GROMACS .gro file of C-alpha atoms in nm:
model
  345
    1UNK     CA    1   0.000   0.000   0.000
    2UNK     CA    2   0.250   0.209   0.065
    3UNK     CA    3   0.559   0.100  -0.169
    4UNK     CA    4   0.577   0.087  -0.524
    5UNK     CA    5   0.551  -0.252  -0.685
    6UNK     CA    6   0.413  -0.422  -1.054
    7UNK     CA    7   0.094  -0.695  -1.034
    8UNK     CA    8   0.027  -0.924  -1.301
    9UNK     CA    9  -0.247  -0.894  -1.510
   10UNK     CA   10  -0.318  -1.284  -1.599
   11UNK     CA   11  -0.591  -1.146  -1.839
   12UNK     CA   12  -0.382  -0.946  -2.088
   13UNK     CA   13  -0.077  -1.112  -2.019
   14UNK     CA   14   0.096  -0.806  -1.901
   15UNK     CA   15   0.203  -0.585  -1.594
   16UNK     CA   16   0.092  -0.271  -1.387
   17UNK     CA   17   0.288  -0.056  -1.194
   18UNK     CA   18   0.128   0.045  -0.874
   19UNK     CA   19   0.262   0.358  -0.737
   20UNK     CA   20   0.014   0.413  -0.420
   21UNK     CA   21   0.238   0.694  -0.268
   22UNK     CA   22   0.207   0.940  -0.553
   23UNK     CA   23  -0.169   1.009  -0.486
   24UNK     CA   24  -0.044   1.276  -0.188
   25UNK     CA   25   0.108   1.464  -0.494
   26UNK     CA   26  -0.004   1.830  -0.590
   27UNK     CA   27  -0.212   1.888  -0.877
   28UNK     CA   28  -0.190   2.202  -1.125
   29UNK     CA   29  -0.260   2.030  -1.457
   30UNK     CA   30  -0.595   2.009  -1.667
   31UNK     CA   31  -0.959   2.038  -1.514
   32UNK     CA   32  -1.257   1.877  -1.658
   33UNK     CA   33  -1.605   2.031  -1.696
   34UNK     CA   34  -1.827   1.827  -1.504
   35UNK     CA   35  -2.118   1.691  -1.687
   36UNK     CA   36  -2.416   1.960  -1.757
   37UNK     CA   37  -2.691   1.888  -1.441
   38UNK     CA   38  -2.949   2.037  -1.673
   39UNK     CA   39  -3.003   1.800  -2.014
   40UNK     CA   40  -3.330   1.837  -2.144
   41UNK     CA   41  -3.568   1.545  -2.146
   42UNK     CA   42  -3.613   1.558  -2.469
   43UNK     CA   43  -3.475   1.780  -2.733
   44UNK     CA   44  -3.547   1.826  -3.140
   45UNK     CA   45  -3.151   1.867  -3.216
   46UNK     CA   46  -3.049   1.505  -3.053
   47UNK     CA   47  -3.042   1.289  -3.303
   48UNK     CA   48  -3.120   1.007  -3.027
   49UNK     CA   49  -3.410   1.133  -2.913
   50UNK     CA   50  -3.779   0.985  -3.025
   51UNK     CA   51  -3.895   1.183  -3.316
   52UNK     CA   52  -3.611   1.351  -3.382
   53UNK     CA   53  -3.426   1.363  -3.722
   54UNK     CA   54  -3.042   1.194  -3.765
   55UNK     CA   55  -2.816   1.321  -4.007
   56UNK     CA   56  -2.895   1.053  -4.308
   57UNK     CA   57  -3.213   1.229  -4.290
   58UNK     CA   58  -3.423   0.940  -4.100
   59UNK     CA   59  -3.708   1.018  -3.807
   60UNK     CA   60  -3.692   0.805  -3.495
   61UNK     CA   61  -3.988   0.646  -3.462
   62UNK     CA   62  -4.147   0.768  -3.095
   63UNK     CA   63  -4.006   0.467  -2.922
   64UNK     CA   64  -4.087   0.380  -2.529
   65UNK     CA   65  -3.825   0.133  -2.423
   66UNK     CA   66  -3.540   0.088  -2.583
   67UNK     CA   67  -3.451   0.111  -2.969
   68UNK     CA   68  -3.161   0.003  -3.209
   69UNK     CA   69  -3.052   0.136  -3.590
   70UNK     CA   70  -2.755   0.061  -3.786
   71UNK     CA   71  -2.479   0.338  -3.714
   72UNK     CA   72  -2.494   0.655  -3.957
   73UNK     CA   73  -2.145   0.659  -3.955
   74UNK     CA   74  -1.996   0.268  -3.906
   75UNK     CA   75  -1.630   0.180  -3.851
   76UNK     CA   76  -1.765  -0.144  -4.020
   77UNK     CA   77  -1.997  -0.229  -4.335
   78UNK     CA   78  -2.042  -0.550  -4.484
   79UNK     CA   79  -1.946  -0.524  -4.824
   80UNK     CA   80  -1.595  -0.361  -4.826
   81UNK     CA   81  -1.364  -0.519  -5.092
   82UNK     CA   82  -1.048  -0.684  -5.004
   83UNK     CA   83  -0.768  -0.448  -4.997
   84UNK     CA   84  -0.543  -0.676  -5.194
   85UNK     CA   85  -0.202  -0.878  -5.146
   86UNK     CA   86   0.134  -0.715  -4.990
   87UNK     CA   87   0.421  -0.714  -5.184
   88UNK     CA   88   0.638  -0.690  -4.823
   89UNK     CA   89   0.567  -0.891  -4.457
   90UNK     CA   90   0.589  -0.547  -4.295
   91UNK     CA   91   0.310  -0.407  -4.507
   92UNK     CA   92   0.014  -0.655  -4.447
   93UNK     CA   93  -0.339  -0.592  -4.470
   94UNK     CA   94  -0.643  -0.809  -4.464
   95UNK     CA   95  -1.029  -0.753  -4.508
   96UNK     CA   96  -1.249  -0.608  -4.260
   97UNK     CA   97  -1.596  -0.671  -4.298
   98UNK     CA   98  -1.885  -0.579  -4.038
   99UNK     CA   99  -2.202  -0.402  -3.923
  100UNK     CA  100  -2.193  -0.158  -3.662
  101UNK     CA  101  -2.540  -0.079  -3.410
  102UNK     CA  102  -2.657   0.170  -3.200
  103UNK     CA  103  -2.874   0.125  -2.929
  104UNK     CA  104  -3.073   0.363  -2.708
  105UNK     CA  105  -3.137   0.233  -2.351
  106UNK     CA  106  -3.440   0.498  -2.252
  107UNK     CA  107  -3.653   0.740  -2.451
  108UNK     CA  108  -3.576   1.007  -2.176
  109UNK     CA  109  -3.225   1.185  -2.239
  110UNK     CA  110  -3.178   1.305  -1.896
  111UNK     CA  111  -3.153   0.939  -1.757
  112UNK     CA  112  -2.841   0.737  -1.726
  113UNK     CA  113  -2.860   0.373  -1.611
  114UNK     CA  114  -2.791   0.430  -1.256
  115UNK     CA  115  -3.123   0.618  -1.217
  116UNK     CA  116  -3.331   0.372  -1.451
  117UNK     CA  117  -3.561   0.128  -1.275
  118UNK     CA  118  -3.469  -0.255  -1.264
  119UNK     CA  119  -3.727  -0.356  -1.479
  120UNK     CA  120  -3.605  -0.064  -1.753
  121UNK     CA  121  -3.217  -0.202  -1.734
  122UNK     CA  122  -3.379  -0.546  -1.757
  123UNK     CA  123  -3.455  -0.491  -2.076
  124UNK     CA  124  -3.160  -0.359  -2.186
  125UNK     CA  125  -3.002  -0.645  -2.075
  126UNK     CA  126  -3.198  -0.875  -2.315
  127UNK     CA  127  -3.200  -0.646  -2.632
  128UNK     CA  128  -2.813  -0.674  -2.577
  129UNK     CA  129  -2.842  -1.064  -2.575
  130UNK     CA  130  -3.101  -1.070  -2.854
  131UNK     CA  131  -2.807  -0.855  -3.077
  132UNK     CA  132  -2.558  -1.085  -2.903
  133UNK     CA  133  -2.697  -1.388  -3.062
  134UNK     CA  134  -2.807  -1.248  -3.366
  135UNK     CA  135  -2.513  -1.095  -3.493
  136UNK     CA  136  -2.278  -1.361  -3.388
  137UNK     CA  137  -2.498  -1.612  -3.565
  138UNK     CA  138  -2.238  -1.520  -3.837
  139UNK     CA  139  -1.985  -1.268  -3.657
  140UNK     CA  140  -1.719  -1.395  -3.454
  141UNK     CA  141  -1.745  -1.098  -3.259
  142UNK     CA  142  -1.992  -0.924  -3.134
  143UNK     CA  143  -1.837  -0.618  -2.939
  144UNK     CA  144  -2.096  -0.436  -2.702
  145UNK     CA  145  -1.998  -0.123  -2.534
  146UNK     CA  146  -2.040   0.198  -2.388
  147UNK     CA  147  -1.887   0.536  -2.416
  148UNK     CA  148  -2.047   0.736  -2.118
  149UNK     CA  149  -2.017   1.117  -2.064
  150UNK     CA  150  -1.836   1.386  -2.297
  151UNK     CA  151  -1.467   1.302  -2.118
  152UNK     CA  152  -1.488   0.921  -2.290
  153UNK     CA  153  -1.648   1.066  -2.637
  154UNK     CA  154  -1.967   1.030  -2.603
  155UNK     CA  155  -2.111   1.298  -2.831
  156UNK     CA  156  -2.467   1.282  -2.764
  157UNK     CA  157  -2.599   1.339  -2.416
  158UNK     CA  158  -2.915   1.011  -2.416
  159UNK     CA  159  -2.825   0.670  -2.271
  160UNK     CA  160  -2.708   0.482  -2.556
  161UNK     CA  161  -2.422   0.186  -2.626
  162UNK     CA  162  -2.319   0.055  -2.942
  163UNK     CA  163  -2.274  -0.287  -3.069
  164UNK     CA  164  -1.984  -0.339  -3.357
  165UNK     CA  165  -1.986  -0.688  -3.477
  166UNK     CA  166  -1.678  -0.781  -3.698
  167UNK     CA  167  -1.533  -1.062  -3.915
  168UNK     CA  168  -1.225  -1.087  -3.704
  169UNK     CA  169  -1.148  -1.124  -3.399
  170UNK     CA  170  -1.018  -0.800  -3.227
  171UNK     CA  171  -0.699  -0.743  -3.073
  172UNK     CA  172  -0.851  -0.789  -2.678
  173UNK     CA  173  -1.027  -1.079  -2.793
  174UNK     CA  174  -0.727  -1.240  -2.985
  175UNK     CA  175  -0.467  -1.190  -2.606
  176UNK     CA  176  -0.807  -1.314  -2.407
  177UNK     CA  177  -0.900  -1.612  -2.585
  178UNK     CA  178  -0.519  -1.703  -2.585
  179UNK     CA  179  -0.435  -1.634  -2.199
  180UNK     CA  180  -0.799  -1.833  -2.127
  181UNK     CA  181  -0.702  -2.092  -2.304
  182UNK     CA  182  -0.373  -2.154  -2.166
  183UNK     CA  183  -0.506  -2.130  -1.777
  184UNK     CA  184  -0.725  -2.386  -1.848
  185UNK     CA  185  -0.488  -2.622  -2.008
  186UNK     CA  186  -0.245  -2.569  -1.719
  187UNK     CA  187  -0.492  -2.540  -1.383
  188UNK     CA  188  -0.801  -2.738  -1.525
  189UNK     CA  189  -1.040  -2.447  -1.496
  190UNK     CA  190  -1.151  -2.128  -1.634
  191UNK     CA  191  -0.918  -1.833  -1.546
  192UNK     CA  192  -1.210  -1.559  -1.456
  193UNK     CA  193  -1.451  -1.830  -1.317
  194UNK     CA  194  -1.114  -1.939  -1.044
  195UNK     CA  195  -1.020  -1.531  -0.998
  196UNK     CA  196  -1.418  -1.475  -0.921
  197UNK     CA  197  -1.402  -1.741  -0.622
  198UNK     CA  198  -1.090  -1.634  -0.522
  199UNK     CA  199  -1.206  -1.269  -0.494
  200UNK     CA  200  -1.512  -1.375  -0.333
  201UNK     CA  201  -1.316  -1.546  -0.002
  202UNK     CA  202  -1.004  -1.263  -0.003
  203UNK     CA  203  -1.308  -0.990  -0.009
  204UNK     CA  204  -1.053  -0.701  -0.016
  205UNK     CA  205  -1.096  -0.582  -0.372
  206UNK     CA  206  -1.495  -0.634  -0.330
  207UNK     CA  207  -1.705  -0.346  -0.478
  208UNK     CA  208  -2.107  -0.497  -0.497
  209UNK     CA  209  -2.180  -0.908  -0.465
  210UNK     CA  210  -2.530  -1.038  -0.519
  211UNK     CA  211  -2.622  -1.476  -0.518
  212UNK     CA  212  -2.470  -1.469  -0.904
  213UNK     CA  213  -2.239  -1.151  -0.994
  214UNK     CA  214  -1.950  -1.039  -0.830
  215UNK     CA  215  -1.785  -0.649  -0.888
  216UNK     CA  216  -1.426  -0.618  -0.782
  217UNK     CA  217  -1.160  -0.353  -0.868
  218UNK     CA  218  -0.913  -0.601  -1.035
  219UNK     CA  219  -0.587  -0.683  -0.839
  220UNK     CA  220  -0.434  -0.563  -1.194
  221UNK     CA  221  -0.647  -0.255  -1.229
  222UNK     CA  222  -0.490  -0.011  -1.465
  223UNK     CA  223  -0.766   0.301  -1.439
  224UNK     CA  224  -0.839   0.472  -1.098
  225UNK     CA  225  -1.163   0.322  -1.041
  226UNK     CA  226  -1.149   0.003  -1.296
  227UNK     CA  227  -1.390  -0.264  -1.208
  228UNK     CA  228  -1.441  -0.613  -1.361
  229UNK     CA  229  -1.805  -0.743  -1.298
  230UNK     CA  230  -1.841  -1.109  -1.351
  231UNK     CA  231  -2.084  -1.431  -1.315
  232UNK     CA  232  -1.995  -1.698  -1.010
  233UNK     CA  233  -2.133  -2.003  -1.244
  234UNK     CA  234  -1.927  -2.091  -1.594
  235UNK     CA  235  -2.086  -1.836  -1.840
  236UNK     CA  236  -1.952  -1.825  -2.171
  237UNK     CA  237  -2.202  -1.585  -2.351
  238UNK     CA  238  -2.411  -1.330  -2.260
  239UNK     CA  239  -2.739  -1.481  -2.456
  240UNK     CA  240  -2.631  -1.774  -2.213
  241UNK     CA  241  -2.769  -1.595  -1.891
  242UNK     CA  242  -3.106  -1.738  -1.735
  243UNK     CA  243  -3.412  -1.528  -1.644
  244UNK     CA  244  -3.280  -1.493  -1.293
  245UNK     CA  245  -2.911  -1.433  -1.374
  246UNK     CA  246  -3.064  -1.132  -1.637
  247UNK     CA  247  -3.261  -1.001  -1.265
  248UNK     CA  248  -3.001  -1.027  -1.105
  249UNK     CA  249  -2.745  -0.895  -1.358
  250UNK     CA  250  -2.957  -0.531  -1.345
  251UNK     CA  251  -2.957  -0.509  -0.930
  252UNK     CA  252  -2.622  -0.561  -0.968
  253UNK     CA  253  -2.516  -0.261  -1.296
  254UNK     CA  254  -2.752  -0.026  -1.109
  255UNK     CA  255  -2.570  -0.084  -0.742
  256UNK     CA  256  -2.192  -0.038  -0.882
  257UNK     CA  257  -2.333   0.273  -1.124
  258UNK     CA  258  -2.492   0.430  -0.848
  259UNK     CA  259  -2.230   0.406  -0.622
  260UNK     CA  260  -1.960   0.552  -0.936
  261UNK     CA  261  -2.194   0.830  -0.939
  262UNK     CA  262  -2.207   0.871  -0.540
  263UNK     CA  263  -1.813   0.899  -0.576
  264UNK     CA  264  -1.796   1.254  -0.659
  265UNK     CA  265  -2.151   1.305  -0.653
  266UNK     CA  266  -2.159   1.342  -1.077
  267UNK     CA  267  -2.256   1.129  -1.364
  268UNK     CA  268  -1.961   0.939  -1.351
  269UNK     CA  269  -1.804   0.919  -1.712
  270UNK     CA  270  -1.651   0.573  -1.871
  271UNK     CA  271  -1.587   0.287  -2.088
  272UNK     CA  272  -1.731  -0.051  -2.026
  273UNK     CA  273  -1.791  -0.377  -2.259
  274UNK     CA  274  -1.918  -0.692  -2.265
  275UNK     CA  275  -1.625  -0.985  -2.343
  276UNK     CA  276  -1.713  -1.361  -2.394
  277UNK     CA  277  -1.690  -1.626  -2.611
  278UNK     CA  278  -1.631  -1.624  -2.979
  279UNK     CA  279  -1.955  -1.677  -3.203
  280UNK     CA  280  -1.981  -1.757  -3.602
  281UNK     CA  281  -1.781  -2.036  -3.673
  282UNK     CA  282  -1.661  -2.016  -3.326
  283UNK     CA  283  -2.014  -2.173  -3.214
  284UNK     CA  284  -1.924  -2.485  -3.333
  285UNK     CA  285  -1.596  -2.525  -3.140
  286UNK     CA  286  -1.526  -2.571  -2.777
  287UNK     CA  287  -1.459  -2.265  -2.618
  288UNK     CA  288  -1.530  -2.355  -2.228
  289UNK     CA  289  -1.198  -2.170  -2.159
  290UNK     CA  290  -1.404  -1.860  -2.177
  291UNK     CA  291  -1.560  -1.665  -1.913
  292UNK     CA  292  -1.828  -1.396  -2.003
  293UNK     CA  293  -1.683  -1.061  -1.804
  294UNK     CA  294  -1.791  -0.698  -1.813
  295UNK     CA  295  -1.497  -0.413  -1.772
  296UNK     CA  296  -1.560  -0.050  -1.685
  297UNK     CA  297  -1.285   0.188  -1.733
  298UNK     CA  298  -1.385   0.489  -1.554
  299UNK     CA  299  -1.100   0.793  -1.605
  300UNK     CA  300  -1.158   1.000  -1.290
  301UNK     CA  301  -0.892   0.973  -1.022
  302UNK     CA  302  -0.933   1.254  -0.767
  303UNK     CA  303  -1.214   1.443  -0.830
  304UNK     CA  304  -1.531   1.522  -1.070
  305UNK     CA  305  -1.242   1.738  -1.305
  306UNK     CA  306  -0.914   1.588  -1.217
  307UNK     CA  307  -0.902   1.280  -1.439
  308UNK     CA  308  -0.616   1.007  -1.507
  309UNK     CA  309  -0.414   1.057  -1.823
  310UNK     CA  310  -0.256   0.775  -2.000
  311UNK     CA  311   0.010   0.911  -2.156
  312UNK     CA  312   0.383   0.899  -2.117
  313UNK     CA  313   0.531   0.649  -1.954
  314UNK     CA  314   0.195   0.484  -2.003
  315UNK     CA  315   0.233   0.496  -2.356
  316UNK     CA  316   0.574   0.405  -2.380
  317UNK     CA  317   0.671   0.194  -2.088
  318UNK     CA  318   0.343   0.022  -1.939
  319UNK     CA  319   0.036   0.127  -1.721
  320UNK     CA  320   0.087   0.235  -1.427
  321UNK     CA  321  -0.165   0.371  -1.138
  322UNK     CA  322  -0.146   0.598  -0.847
  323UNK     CA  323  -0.376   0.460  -0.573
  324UNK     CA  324  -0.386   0.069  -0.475
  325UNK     CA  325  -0.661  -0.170  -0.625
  326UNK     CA  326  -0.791  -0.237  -0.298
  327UNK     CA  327  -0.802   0.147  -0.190
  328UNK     CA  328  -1.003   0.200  -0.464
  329UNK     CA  329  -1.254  -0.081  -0.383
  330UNK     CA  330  -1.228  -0.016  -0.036
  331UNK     CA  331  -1.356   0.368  -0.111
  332UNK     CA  332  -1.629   0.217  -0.384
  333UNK     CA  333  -1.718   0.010  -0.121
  334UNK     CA  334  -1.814   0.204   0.147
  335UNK     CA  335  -1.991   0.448  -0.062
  336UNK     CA  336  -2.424   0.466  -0.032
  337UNK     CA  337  -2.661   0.254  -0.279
  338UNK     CA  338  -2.921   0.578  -0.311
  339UNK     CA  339  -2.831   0.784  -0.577
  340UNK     CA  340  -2.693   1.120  -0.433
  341UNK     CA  341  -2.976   1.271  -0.678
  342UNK     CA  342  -3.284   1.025  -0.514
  343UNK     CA  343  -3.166   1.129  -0.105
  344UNK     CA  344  -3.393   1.381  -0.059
  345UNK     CA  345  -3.689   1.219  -0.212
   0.00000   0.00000   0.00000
């Protein structure tokens, strides 16, 4: 806690550098602007909203729950052409085919998940298993995620995620099917399914638990406030959970988002995705070395404007972090389950 020291990350095959006695140091360098308090309900000009008007020129339909349309600008379409042979191995490229989704999780722009009811994250939960299973029905990956608040690049203030499903498997997925793999052929069972029972007993890095998730700040953690939530049965995909791990699944998102926002009492801004198994071709193989896992990657370290920049030594050494793993949970921890916006009612 007090000495610097690196921790293996068994996930991504790499290391951390912890540096817990640099927190006490002074800070003059960039402020954030907190999130606006005062988003509209429902404005004309966001493209997310119900009725409104995106820039290919289409009208949202006046949807109620939640509601998903292809991208108007992908990363991924299905029909690009092959970019050809190299003529040199240090100038390879190779096709890239996909379809790229966005999905809004409310109708109401001034609502984040935290302050949605169970039953309303419930069903964001299944429409992201429905696209799960659907995509990857001929996509080997199916990449869910969220970009939330300005700082992480969101660009339009309405709950929203998007889902990019690709013909290849990603970089992340690649170095976490092959470090999955291996702990399984060398221990005999699944890496995250072990670390989640082994977190469960040690309790130190414990954020939320309910009868079938657990939320811990990883022993690795690389970002301030980085937590990993993740199933206590073997999981491999997220169309995999049952009716009551789906229930439980939104207690649990609405518990660790309330207390990120209860941190520094602001919509707390980050990064979080959905990893598991393979799909396409990949459904046909066995990939019980997998364990479906959630990561948030929340930038804020101090304060609602002082954030955590990776940059540096970061970028050309490896991560390192300023405050322990178990500090952070410890602080998560002890933080209320009522939204700091719901105590007075």
């Amino acid at each position: 806690a007090e000495h610097q020291h690196v921790r293996y990350n068994p996930l991504r095959d790499d290391w951390v550098l912890v540096s817990a006695h640099r927190v006490k140091r002074p800070w003059q360098g960039q402020l954030e602007k907190p999130p606006p308090e005062d988003v509209p309900r429902w404005d004309p000009n966001n493209p997310l909203c119900p009725g409104a008007t995106r820039a290919n020129g289409e009208v949202n339909p006046q949807y109620e729950g939640t509601f998903v349309f292809p991208n108007d600008f992908p990363a991924l379409q299905p029909d690009a052409p092959e970019p050809g042979d190299s003529d040199h191995p240090l100038f390879q490229a190779a096709a890239a085919r996909g379809v790229c989704k966005v999905m809004c999780f409310h109708p109401w722009s001034d609502l984040t998940l935290p302050l949605m009811s169970l039953a309303e994250i419930r069903v964001v939960i299944d429409a992201w298993a429905e696209l799960a299973a659907e995509l990857g029905a001929s996509y080997p990956w199916v990449q869910i995620f969220e970009n939330k608040g300005a700082m992480m690049g969101c660009s339009n203030p309405h709950p929203h995620c998007q889902v990019w499903a690709s013909s290849f498997l990603p970089n992340e997925a690649r170095l976490e099917d092959r470090t999955q793999r291996q702990h399984l052929s060398q221990h005999g069972v699944p890496m995250l399914l072990e670390y989640a029972e082994q977190e469960a007993l040690r309790k130190e890095r414990l954020v939320v638990e309910n009868a079938d998730w657990i939320v811990v700040v990883p022993y690795w953690a690389t970002w301030p406030y980085q937590t990993l939530l993740l199933p206590r049965r073997h999981v491999c995909r997220l169309q995999d959970l049952c009716d009551s791990e789906r229930d439980s699944l939104a207690s649990i998102m609405q518990r660790l988002l309330i207390k990120y926002d209860n941190l520094f009492e602001v919509s707390f801004p980050y990064s979080m995705g959905w990893h598991g198994a393979p799909t396409g071709p990949y459904l046909e193989e066995d990939c019980g070395h997998w364990q479906l896992h959630a990561h948030y990657y929340p930038p804020l370290l101090r304060s609602a404007t002082v954030r955590k920049f990776m940059v540096g030594y970061e970028m050309l050494a490896q991560a390192q972090r300023d405050l322990t793993p178990e500090q952070a949970a410890e602080r998560l921890r002890s933080l209320p389950e009522v939204h700091y916006k719901q105590r007075s009612k």
